[in-house]
Amino acid sequence: MDSSRLTLIAGATGQIGSSVGMHLFEQQGWNPLGLARTPQKDAPYPMLALDLTDAQDCLNKIAALSNVTHVLYAARYDHFGGELESRETNVRMLENLLNALDSVSGNLQHIHLVHGTKYYGHTVKERRTPYQEDDACGNFNSFYYEQQCLLEQRQRGKRWSWSISRPHAFCNYRVDEARNMILLVGLYASILRELGLPLVYPGTMRSYRAKTQFSWLPTLARAATWMMTDERCANQAYNIVNGDPMSWSELWPHFADYFGMELGTPEDATFVDFARQHAQTWTGMVSKYGLRRTDLTTLAQWPYGDYVMSLQWDVVSSMDKAARDGFHERVNTTNMWLEGFDFFRSQKIIP
């Protein structure tokens, strides 16, 4: 294996880790090595079974990797959408890996952490927008703050540098990922259309009108690669979002047009209740349209959808710093959604 850029991908089987890993695999001069408790058997690049919660397992297995040059850290301790993630466990996982890397860090150049807008406390209270990277942390219950402090402390006096990306509501086209807002909304709209009902926004009028944003995962993968290699990014955090914040009230009419539906009036309802109530309807649709999957309650992570749509205020991040330092990619959010619906139709996931 060419060791010029041997890159550990912590959390390699998750949406972010797999996206960045595949991007690096396709780039000349990069050699990703995935780390996961249960490695993906058909991955196109090598995988190593590693439990980040087990300090000794980290020490034993990382000891043989003296040629590591880069680390992409996108690991999370298991949790369900909307649940509070374990701060203590997530910080310990990163610490275990850093401790193990200390013994083989002679060639280490850069460690990148994928975090998010929870750093700014967007789930806690309304804050001034757009969020700037040097804004004070707004949520000390999030493990992002402690992980960043840990990384800053461990980097002092070392030759390697670090960077952090802060995406929001990341989106991708994957048939095997339930935590996917495009798939979730596609399922929701398809069922309402089957029932002859208008496309109703399941939330409050305030959340319907609040500005929100998304991060297209291929863009995040390219941004992470940029941060790991550009000296301007050393020891810096960057917001990485599509760059065209908009409200659900701006998106929803496009969705209604796509599915050929009337636009309904927002109703304060939940995706979780909807999926439970219409499981049998979906089973019938699977047979009627020859779709690939049958269990509506597990096909999408419905609590995650309720969490995303529960925010009652603007969530907008500035991309000025990234642009100033050399990353200029932007994504048309409306097209991202509509092309996503096309994808899930082509895969026979939605009719």
mmCIF file of C-alpha atoms in Angstrom:
data_model
loop_
_atom_site.group_PDB
_atom_site.id
_atom_site.type_symbol
_atom_site.label_atom_id
_atom_site.label_comp_id
_atom_site.label_asym_id
_atom_site.label_seq_id
_atom_site.Cartn_x
_atom_site.Cartn_y
_atom_site.Cartn_z
ATOM 1 C CA MET A 1 0.000 0.000 0.000
ATOM 2 C CA ASP A 2 1.317 3.429 -0.997
ATOM 3 C CA SER A 3 1.786 5.253 2.307
ATOM 4 C CA SER A 4 2.003 8.781 0.857
ATOM 5 C CA ARG A 5 -1.453 9.596 2.219
ATOM 6 C CA LEU A 6 -2.579 6.683 4.337
ATOM 7 C CA THR A 7 -5.828 8.031 5.782
ATOM 8 C CA LEU A 8 -7.780 6.482 8.632
ATOM 9 C CA ILE A 9 -11.549 6.902 8.239
ATOM 10 C CA ALA A 10 -13.065 6.602 11.726
ATOM 11 C CA GLY A 11 -16.750 5.819 11.369
ATOM 12 C CA ALA A 12 -16.221 4.436 7.869
ATOM 13 C CA THR A 13 -19.619 2.742 7.550
ATOM 14 C CA GLY A 14 -21.656 5.841 8.397
ATOM 15 C CA GLN A 15 -22.992 8.261 5.802
ATOM 16 C CA ILE A 16 -20.195 10.795 6.212
ATOM 17 C CA GLY A 17 -17.338 8.338 6.635
ATOM 18 C CA SER A 18 -18.370 6.264 3.632
ATOM 19 C CA SER A 19 -18.802 9.371 1.457
ATOM 20 C CA VAL A 20 -15.377 10.764 2.327
ATOM 21 C CA GLY A 21 -13.770 7.325 2.110
ATOM 22 C CA MET A 22 -15.144 6.754 -1.397
ATOM 23 C CA HIS A 23 -14.074 10.226 -2.471
ATOM 24 C CA LEU A 24 -10.509 9.634 -1.279
ATOM 25 C CA PHE A 25 -10.457 6.158 -2.834
ATOM 26 C CA GLU A 26 -11.273 7.740 -6.197
ATOM 27 C CA GLN A 27 -8.510 10.369 -5.862
ATOM 28 C CA GLN A 28 -4.967 9.658 -6.938
ATOM 29 C CA GLY A 29 -2.464 9.630 -4.085
ATOM 30 C CA TRP A 30 -4.901 8.768 -1.286
ATOM 31 C CA ASN A 31 -5.147 5.413 0.480
ATOM 32 C CA PRO A 32 -8.151 5.253 2.831
ATOM 33 C CA LEU A 33 -8.318 2.648 5.574
ATOM 34 C CA GLY A 34 -11.750 2.355 7.143
ATOM 35 C CA LEU A 35 -12.214 1.894 10.894
ATOM 36 C CA ALA A 36 -15.509 0.435 12.129
ATOM 37 C CA ARG A 37 -16.761 -2.008 14.735
ATOM 38 C CA THR A 38 -18.392 -3.990 11.931
ATOM 39 C CA PRO A 39 -16.488 -3.314 8.700
ATOM 40 C CA GLN A 40 -18.322 -3.218 5.389
ATOM 41 C CA LYS A 41 -17.593 -6.539 3.674
ATOM 42 C CA ASP A 42 -17.827 -5.254 0.108
ATOM 43 C CA ALA A 43 -15.961 -1.976 0.635
ATOM 44 C CA PRO A 44 -13.665 -1.063 -2.283
ATOM 45 C CA TYR A 45 -10.836 -0.131 0.074
ATOM 46 C CA PRO A 46 -9.410 -1.900 3.178
ATOM 47 C CA MET A 47 -11.348 -1.936 6.445
ATOM 48 C CA LEU A 48 -10.167 -2.668 9.973
ATOM 49 C CA ALA A 49 -12.452 -3.884 12.758
ATOM 50 C CA LEU A 50 -11.891 -1.463 15.644
ATOM 51 C CA ASP A 51 -13.975 -0.507 18.676
ATOM 52 C CA LEU A 52 -13.211 3.111 19.547
ATOM 53 C CA THR A 53 -14.827 2.700 22.966
ATOM 54 C CA ASP A 54 -12.150 0.089 23.807
ATOM 55 C CA ALA A 55 -8.861 1.834 24.634
ATOM 56 C CA GLN A 56 -6.815 -1.361 24.476
ATOM 57 C CA ASP A 57 -8.274 -2.368 21.126
ATOM 58 C CA CYS A 58 -7.236 1.024 19.763
ATOM 59 C CA LEU A 59 -3.707 0.718 21.128
ATOM 60 C CA ASN A 60 -3.239 -2.808 19.805
ATOM 61 C CA LYS A 61 -4.481 -2.194 16.274
ATOM 62 C CA ILE A 62 -3.216 1.328 15.633
ATOM 63 C CA ALA A 63 0.290 0.293 16.748
ATOM 64 C CA ALA A 64 0.825 -1.445 13.409
ATOM 65 C CA LEU A 65 -0.086 1.650 11.384
ATOM 66 C CA SER A 66 3.099 3.690 11.575
ATOM 67 C CA ASN A 67 2.588 5.180 8.101
ATOM 68 C CA VAL A 68 -0.668 7.006 8.896
ATOM 69 C CA THR A 69 -0.572 10.556 7.529
ATOM 70 C CA HIS A 70 -4.195 11.712 7.851
ATOM 71 C CA VAL A 71 -7.272 10.966 9.950
ATOM 72 C CA LEU A 72 -10.883 11.704 9.032
ATOM 73 C CA TYR A 73 -12.940 11.355 12.200
ATOM 74 C CA ALA A 74 -16.686 10.959 11.629
ATOM 75 C CA ALA A 75 -17.450 8.398 14.330
ATOM 76 C CA ARG A 76 -20.474 8.673 16.623
ATOM 77 C CA TYR A 77 -21.643 6.506 19.460
ATOM 78 C CA ASP A 78 -24.929 4.894 18.440
ATOM 79 C CA HIS A 79 -28.030 7.018 19.012
ATOM 80 C CA PHE A 80 -31.441 7.515 17.441
ATOM 81 C CA GLY A 81 -32.605 10.666 15.664
ATOM 82 C CA GLY A 82 -33.564 13.407 18.094
ATOM 83 C CA GLU A 83 -31.887 11.749 21.080
ATOM 84 C CA LEU A 84 -29.169 13.519 23.061
ATOM 85 C CA GLU A 85 -25.851 11.985 22.089
ATOM 86 C CA SER A 86 -23.568 10.736 24.862
ATOM 87 C CA ARG A 87 -21.030 13.473 25.494
ATOM 88 C CA GLU A 88 -18.782 11.371 27.736
ATOM 89 C CA THR A 89 -18.641 8.352 25.426
ATOM 90 C CA ASN A 90 -18.028 10.368 22.270
ATOM 91 C CA VAL A 91 -15.192 12.328 23.856
ATOM 92 C CA ARG A 92 -13.645 9.126 25.190
ATOM 93 C CA MET A 93 -13.768 7.517 21.734
ATOM 94 C CA LEU A 94 -11.748 10.349 20.225
ATOM 95 C CA GLU A 95 -9.343 10.317 23.161
ATOM 96 C CA ASN A 96 -8.764 6.574 22.750
ATOM 97 C CA LEU A 97 -7.811 7.081 19.117
ATOM 98 C CA LEU A 98 -5.549 10.057 19.886
ATOM 99 C CA ASN A 99 -3.772 8.066 22.600
ATOM 100 C CA ALA A 100 -3.173 5.234 20.157
ATOM 101 C CA LEU A 101 -1.924 7.610 17.467
ATOM 102 C CA ASP A 102 0.649 9.090 19.847
ATOM 103 C CA SER A 103 2.790 5.975 19.464
ATOM 104 C CA VAL A 104 2.747 6.067 15.642
ATOM 105 C CA SER A 105 2.468 9.787 14.925
ATOM 106 C CA GLY A 106 5.846 10.264 13.258
ATOM 107 C CA ASN A 107 4.243 10.662 9.833
ATOM 108 C CA LEU A 108 0.934 12.150 10.972
ATOM 109 C CA GLN A 109 0.101 15.399 9.179
ATOM 110 C CA HIS A 110 -3.540 16.211 9.853
ATOM 111 C CA ILE A 111 -6.658 15.178 11.792
ATOM 112 C CA HIS A 112 -10.069 16.294 10.552
ATOM 113 C CA LEU A 113 -13.230 16.132 12.688
ATOM 114 C CA VAL A 114 -16.729 16.304 11.223
ATOM 115 C CA HIS A 115 -18.996 18.155 13.654
ATOM 116 C CA GLY A 116 -22.046 20.312 12.918
ATOM 117 C CA THR A 117 -24.175 23.310 13.801
ATOM 118 C CA LYS A 118 -25.062 21.885 17.207
ATOM 119 C CA TYR A 119 -21.827 23.609 18.214
ATOM 120 C CA TYR A 120 -23.672 26.919 17.864
ATOM 121 C CA GLY A 121 -26.560 25.694 19.999
ATOM 122 C CA HIS A 122 -29.173 25.849 17.260
ATOM 123 C CA THR A 123 -31.262 23.223 19.067
ATOM 124 C CA VAL A 124 -31.140 25.128 22.368
ATOM 125 C CA LYS A 125 -32.182 28.680 21.563
ATOM 126 C CA GLU A 126 -32.456 31.234 18.799
ATOM 127 C CA ARG A 127 -29.172 32.944 17.978
ATOM 128 C CA ARG A 128 -27.962 35.640 15.631
ATOM 129 C CA THR A 129 -27.453 34.349 12.117
ATOM 130 C CA PRO A 130 -25.546 33.647 10.033
ATOM 131 C CA TYR A 131 -23.405 31.542 12.365
ATOM 132 C CA GLN A 132 -19.722 32.443 12.198
ATOM 133 C CA GLU A 133 -16.972 29.957 13.007
ATOM 134 C CA ASP A 134 -15.601 32.152 15.789
ATOM 135 C CA ASP A 135 -18.986 32.455 17.524
ATOM 136 C CA ALA A 136 -18.937 31.238 21.119
ATOM 137 C CA CYS A 137 -20.118 27.680 21.647
ATOM 138 C CA GLY A 138 -23.856 27.730 22.281
ATOM 139 C CA ASN A 139 -24.349 24.183 23.544
ATOM 140 C CA PHE A 140 -21.956 22.822 26.125
ATOM 141 C CA ASN A 141 -24.046 19.639 26.381
ATOM 142 C CA SER A 142 -22.881 18.747 22.886
ATOM 143 C CA PHE A 143 -19.688 16.702 22.674
ATOM 144 C CA TYR A 144 -18.444 18.935 19.850
ATOM 145 C CA TYR A 145 -17.081 21.534 22.251
ATOM 146 C CA GLU A 146 -15.163 19.028 24.400
ATOM 147 C CA GLN A 147 -13.825 17.173 21.363
ATOM 148 C CA GLN A 148 -12.515 20.415 19.887
ATOM 149 C CA CYS A 149 -10.899 21.397 23.195
ATOM 150 C CA LEU A 150 -9.323 17.942 23.445
ATOM 151 C CA LEU A 151 -7.950 18.163 19.915
ATOM 152 C CA GLU A 152 -6.532 21.642 20.510
ATOM 153 C CA GLN A 153 -4.809 20.480 23.700
ATOM 154 C CA ARG A 154 -3.320 17.358 22.126
ATOM 155 C CA GLN A 155 -2.015 19.256 19.092
ATOM 156 C CA ARG A 156 0.086 21.728 21.071
ATOM 157 C CA GLY A 157 3.759 21.151 20.367
ATOM 158 C CA LYS A 158 3.007 18.556 17.677
ATOM 159 C CA ARG A 159 3.908 18.641 13.986
ATOM 160 C CA TRP A 160 0.417 17.694 12.831
ATOM 161 C CA SER A 161 -2.523 20.082 12.502
ATOM 162 C CA TRP A 162 -6.298 19.724 12.787
ATOM 163 C CA SER A 163 -9.450 21.061 11.171
ATOM 164 C CA ILE A 164 -13.191 20.784 11.811
ATOM 165 C CA SER A 165 -16.135 20.935 9.417
ATOM 166 C CA ARG A 166 -19.590 22.039 10.565
ATOM 167 C CA PRO A 167 -22.268 20.836 8.133
ATOM 168 C CA HIS A 168 -26.016 20.893 8.765
ATOM 169 C CA ALA A 169 -28.724 18.360 7.825
ATOM 170 C CA PHE A 170 -26.480 16.481 5.413
ATOM 171 C CA CYS A 171 -28.110 14.825 2.412
ATOM 172 C CA ASN A 172 -27.064 12.001 0.118
ATOM 173 C CA TYR A 173 -28.587 9.495 -2.276
ATOM 174 C CA ARG A 174 -28.300 6.116 -0.540
ATOM 175 C CA VAL A 175 -30.870 3.330 -0.491
ATOM 176 C CA ASP A 176 -29.464 1.747 2.668
ATOM 177 C CA GLU A 177 -29.522 4.823 4.923
ATOM 178 C CA ALA A 178 -32.651 5.522 6.974
ATOM 179 C CA ARG A 179 -31.391 8.864 8.325
ATOM 180 C CA ASN A 180 -32.195 10.600 5.088
ATOM 181 C CA MET A 181 -34.546 13.576 4.799
ATOM 182 C CA ILE A 182 -34.937 13.332 1.017
ATOM 183 C CA LEU A 183 -36.081 9.717 1.262
ATOM 184 C CA LEU A 184 -38.311 10.506 4.239
ATOM 185 C CA VAL A 185 -40.121 13.380 2.522
ATOM 186 C CA GLY A 186 -40.397 11.300 -0.645
ATOM 187 C CA LEU A 187 -42.124 8.504 1.259
ATOM 188 C CA TYR A 188 -44.407 10.957 3.048
ATOM 189 C CA ALA A 189 -45.456 12.700 -0.169
ATOM 190 C CA SER A 190 -45.969 9.419 -2.031
ATOM 191 C CA ILE A 191 -48.372 8.119 0.608
ATOM 192 C CA LEU A 192 -50.363 11.359 0.741
ATOM 193 C CA ARG A 193 -50.641 11.331 -3.041
ATOM 194 C CA GLU A 194 -51.836 7.716 -2.984
ATOM 195 C CA LEU A 195 -54.542 8.752 -0.519
ATOM 196 C CA GLY A 196 -55.583 11.680 -2.707
ATOM 197 C CA LEU A 197 -54.552 14.224 -0.070
ATOM 198 C CA PRO A 198 -52.678 17.534 -0.442
ATOM 199 C CA LEU A 199 -49.018 17.841 0.509
ATOM 200 C CA VAL A 200 -49.297 19.145 4.072
ATOM 201 C CA TYR A 201 -46.233 20.362 5.964
ATOM 202 C CA PRO A 202 -46.157 18.441 9.284
ATOM 203 C CA GLY A 203 -45.115 21.204 11.661
ATOM 204 C CA THR A 204 -45.870 24.676 12.918
ATOM 205 C CA MET A 205 -46.260 27.726 10.718
ATOM 206 C CA ARG A 206 -43.224 29.220 12.418
ATOM 207 C CA SER A 207 -40.983 26.259 11.543
ATOM 208 C CA TYR A 208 -42.459 26.263 8.014
ATOM 209 C CA ARG A 209 -41.296 29.849 7.499
ATOM 210 C CA ALA A 210 -37.942 29.685 9.317
ATOM 211 C CA LYS A 211 -34.806 29.633 7.192
ATOM 212 C CA THR A 212 -32.889 26.371 7.180
ATOM 213 C CA GLN A 213 -29.987 24.850 5.254
ATOM 214 C CA PHE A 214 -28.531 21.567 4.060
ATOM 215 C CA SER A 215 -25.157 20.010 3.298
ATOM 216 C CA TRP A 216 -24.701 17.842 0.217
ATOM 217 C CA LEU A 217 -22.378 15.017 1.294
ATOM 218 C CA PRO A 218 -20.224 14.896 -1.865
ATOM 219 C CA THR A 219 -19.494 18.591 -1.276
ATOM 220 C CA LEU A 220 -18.617 17.878 2.349
ATOM 221 C CA ALA A 221 -16.245 15.115 1.205
ATOM 222 C CA ARG A 222 -14.442 17.497 -1.134
ATOM 223 C CA ALA A 223 -14.338 20.177 1.568
ATOM 224 C CA ALA A 224 -12.826 17.762 4.094
ATOM 225 C CA THR A 225 -10.160 16.776 1.565
ATOM 226 C CA TRP A 226 -9.386 20.460 1.006
ATOM 227 C CA MET A 227 -9.082 21.097 4.740
ATOM 228 C CA MET A 228 -6.734 18.137 5.201
ATOM 229 C CA THR A 229 -4.320 19.442 2.560
ATOM 230 C CA ASP A 230 -4.480 23.255 2.490
ATOM 231 C CA GLU A 231 -2.150 24.976 4.957
ATOM 232 C CA ARG A 232 -4.633 27.827 5.347
ATOM 233 C CA CYS A 233 -6.971 25.377 7.089
ATOM 234 C CA ALA A 234 -4.493 24.321 9.776
ATOM 235 C CA ASN A 235 -6.147 24.413 13.211
ATOM 236 C CA GLN A 236 -9.345 25.986 11.853
ATOM 237 C CA ALA A 237 -13.071 25.214 11.792
ATOM 238 C CA TYR A 238 -15.274 25.791 8.745
ATOM 239 C CA ASN A 239 -18.988 25.834 8.069
ATOM 240 C CA ILE A 240 -19.768 23.607 5.085
ATOM 241 C CA VAL A 241 -23.329 24.011 3.807
ATOM 242 C CA ASN A 242 -24.942 24.344 0.375
ATOM 243 C CA GLY A 243 -24.899 28.126 0.677
ATOM 244 C CA ASP A 244 -28.497 28.909 -0.316
ATOM 245 C CA PRO A 245 -30.544 28.916 2.912
ATOM 246 C CA MET A 246 -34.290 28.765 2.385
ATOM 247 C CA SER A 247 -37.449 27.999 4.302
ATOM 248 C CA TRP A 248 -39.581 24.883 4.048
ATOM 249 C CA SER A 249 -42.283 27.222 2.750
ATOM 250 C CA GLU A 250 -40.024 27.882 -0.255
ATOM 251 C CA LEU A 251 -39.214 24.200 -0.824
ATOM 252 C CA TRP A 252 -42.649 22.681 -0.221
ATOM 253 C CA PRO A 253 -44.296 24.089 -3.404
ATOM 254 C CA HIS A 254 -41.500 22.514 -5.485
ATOM 255 C CA PHE A 255 -42.190 19.176 -3.798
ATOM 256 C CA ALA A 256 -45.925 19.477 -4.481
ATOM 257 C CA ASP A 257 -45.242 20.222 -8.155
ATOM 258 C CA TYR A 258 -42.849 17.283 -8.425
ATOM 259 C CA PHE A 259 -45.378 14.790 -7.066
ATOM 260 C CA GLY A 260 -48.321 16.397 -8.876
ATOM 261 C CA MET A 261 -50.134 17.330 -5.675
ATOM 262 C CA GLU A 262 -52.022 20.267 -4.270
ATOM 263 C CA LEU A 263 -50.174 22.290 -1.638
ATOM 264 C CA GLY A 264 -51.806 21.939 1.781
ATOM 265 C CA THR A 265 -51.814 24.176 4.847
ATOM 266 C CA PRO A 266 -49.237 23.317 7.555
ATOM 267 C CA GLU A 267 -50.546 21.134 10.376
ATOM 268 C CA ASP A 268 -48.783 20.591 13.693
ATOM 269 C CA ALA A 269 -48.300 16.836 13.274
ATOM 270 C CA THR A 270 -45.412 14.352 13.418
ATOM 271 C CA PHE A 271 -43.778 12.020 10.946
ATOM 272 C CA VAL A 272 -43.647 9.296 13.604
ATOM 273 C CA ASP A 273 -47.432 9.224 13.964
ATOM 274 C CA PHE A 274 -47.866 9.401 10.202
ATOM 275 C CA ALA A 275 -45.633 6.376 9.573
ATOM 276 C CA ARG A 276 -47.396 4.372 12.275
ATOM 277 C CA GLN A 277 -50.848 5.218 10.943
ATOM 278 C CA HIS A 278 -50.070 4.479 7.303
ATOM 279 C CA ALA A 279 -47.924 1.346 7.505
ATOM 280 C CA GLN A 280 -50.645 -0.769 5.878
ATOM 281 C CA THR A 281 -51.166 1.780 3.121
ATOM 282 C CA TRP A 282 -47.472 1.548 2.336
ATOM 283 C CA THR A 283 -47.545 -2.253 2.282
ATOM 284 C CA GLY A 284 -50.255 -2.068 -0.362
ATOM 285 C CA MET A 285 -48.250 0.461 -2.370
ATOM 286 C CA VAL A 286 -45.188 -1.802 -2.355
ATOM 287 C CA SER A 287 -47.231 -4.551 -4.017
ATOM 288 C CA LYS A 288 -49.078 -2.198 -6.349
ATOM 289 C CA TYR A 289 -45.977 -0.456 -7.705
ATOM 290 C CA GLY A 290 -43.414 -3.260 -7.336
ATOM 291 C CA LEU A 291 -41.262 -1.368 -4.841
ATOM 292 C CA ARG A 292 -38.172 -2.827 -3.178
ATOM 293 C CA ARG A 293 -38.909 -2.395 0.537
ATOM 294 C CA THR A 294 -41.870 -3.148 2.728
ATOM 295 C CA ASP A 295 -41.428 -1.922 6.323
ATOM 296 C CA LEU A 296 -42.311 1.765 6.410
ATOM 297 C CA THR A 297 -41.373 2.247 10.075
ATOM 298 C CA THR A 298 -37.733 1.236 9.471
ATOM 299 C CA LEU A 299 -37.314 2.441 5.882
ATOM 300 C CA ALA A 300 -36.804 6.009 7.133
ATOM 301 C CA GLN A 301 -35.762 7.370 10.521
ATOM 302 C CA TRP A 302 -39.013 9.193 11.234
ATOM 303 C CA PRO A 303 -37.965 10.678 14.619
ATOM 304 C CA TYR A 304 -35.059 12.340 12.834
ATOM 305 C CA GLY A 305 -37.509 14.013 10.467
ATOM 306 C CA ASP A 306 -39.490 15.373 13.402
ATOM 307 C CA TYR A 307 -36.272 16.666 14.961
ATOM 308 C CA VAL A 308 -35.222 18.473 11.765
ATOM 309 C CA MET A 309 -38.623 20.124 11.390
ATOM 310 C CA SER A 310 -39.009 21.022 15.059
ATOM 311 C CA LEU A 311 -36.777 24.107 14.893
ATOM 312 C CA GLN A 312 -38.766 27.320 15.264
ATOM 313 C CA TRP A 313 -36.106 29.808 14.167
ATOM 314 C CA ASP A 314 -33.583 30.460 11.416
ATOM 315 C CA VAL A 315 -30.586 28.121 11.179
ATOM 316 C CA VAL A 316 -28.129 29.714 8.767
ATOM 317 C CA SER A 317 -24.330 29.388 8.602
ATOM 318 C CA SER A 318 -21.932 31.750 6.869
ATOM 319 C CA MET A 319 -19.690 30.283 4.169
ATOM 320 C CA ASP A 320 -17.550 33.424 3.956
ATOM 321 C CA LYS A 321 -14.568 31.956 5.790
ATOM 322 C CA ALA A 322 -14.412 28.874 3.559
ATOM 323 C CA ALA A 323 -14.644 31.050 0.444
ATOM 324 C CA ARG A 324 -11.964 33.403 1.727
ATOM 325 C CA ASP A 325 -9.574 30.505 2.311
ATOM 326 C CA GLY A 326 -10.171 28.811 -1.027
ATOM 327 C CA PHE A 327 -13.310 26.635 -0.998
ATOM 328 C CA HIS A 328 -15.971 28.055 -3.308
ATOM 329 C CA GLU A 329 -18.293 25.130 -4.052
ATOM 330 C CA ARG A 330 -22.020 25.774 -3.701
ATOM 331 C CA VAL A 331 -25.049 23.539 -4.270
ATOM 332 C CA ASN A 332 -28.541 24.334 -5.552
ATOM 333 C CA THR A 333 -30.660 22.924 -2.728
ATOM 334 C CA THR A 334 -33.915 22.714 -4.691
ATOM 335 C CA ASN A 335 -32.248 20.709 -7.467
ATOM 336 C CA MET A 336 -30.558 18.495 -4.864
ATOM 337 C CA TRP A 337 -33.960 17.527 -3.452
ATOM 338 C CA LEU A 338 -35.696 16.988 -6.790
ATOM 339 C CA GLU A 339 -32.818 14.946 -8.202
ATOM 340 C CA GLY A 340 -32.914 12.925 -4.993
ATOM 341 C CA PHE A 341 -36.570 12.089 -5.571
ATOM 342 C CA ASP A 342 -35.594 11.012 -9.101
ATOM 343 C CA PHE A 343 -32.915 8.737 -7.651
ATOM 344 C CA PHE A 344 -35.208 7.012 -5.167
ATOM 345 C CA ARG A 345 -37.773 6.507 -7.901
ATOM 346 C CA SER A 346 -35.152 4.957 -10.169
ATOM 347 C CA GLN A 347 -34.206 2.572 -7.359
ATOM 348 C CA LYS A 348 -37.857 1.554 -6.865
ATOM 349 C CA ILE A 349 -37.898 2.905 -3.316
ATOM 350 C CA ILE A 350 -40.746 5.363 -3.975
ATOM 351 C CA PRO A 351 -43.343 5.126 -6.787
#
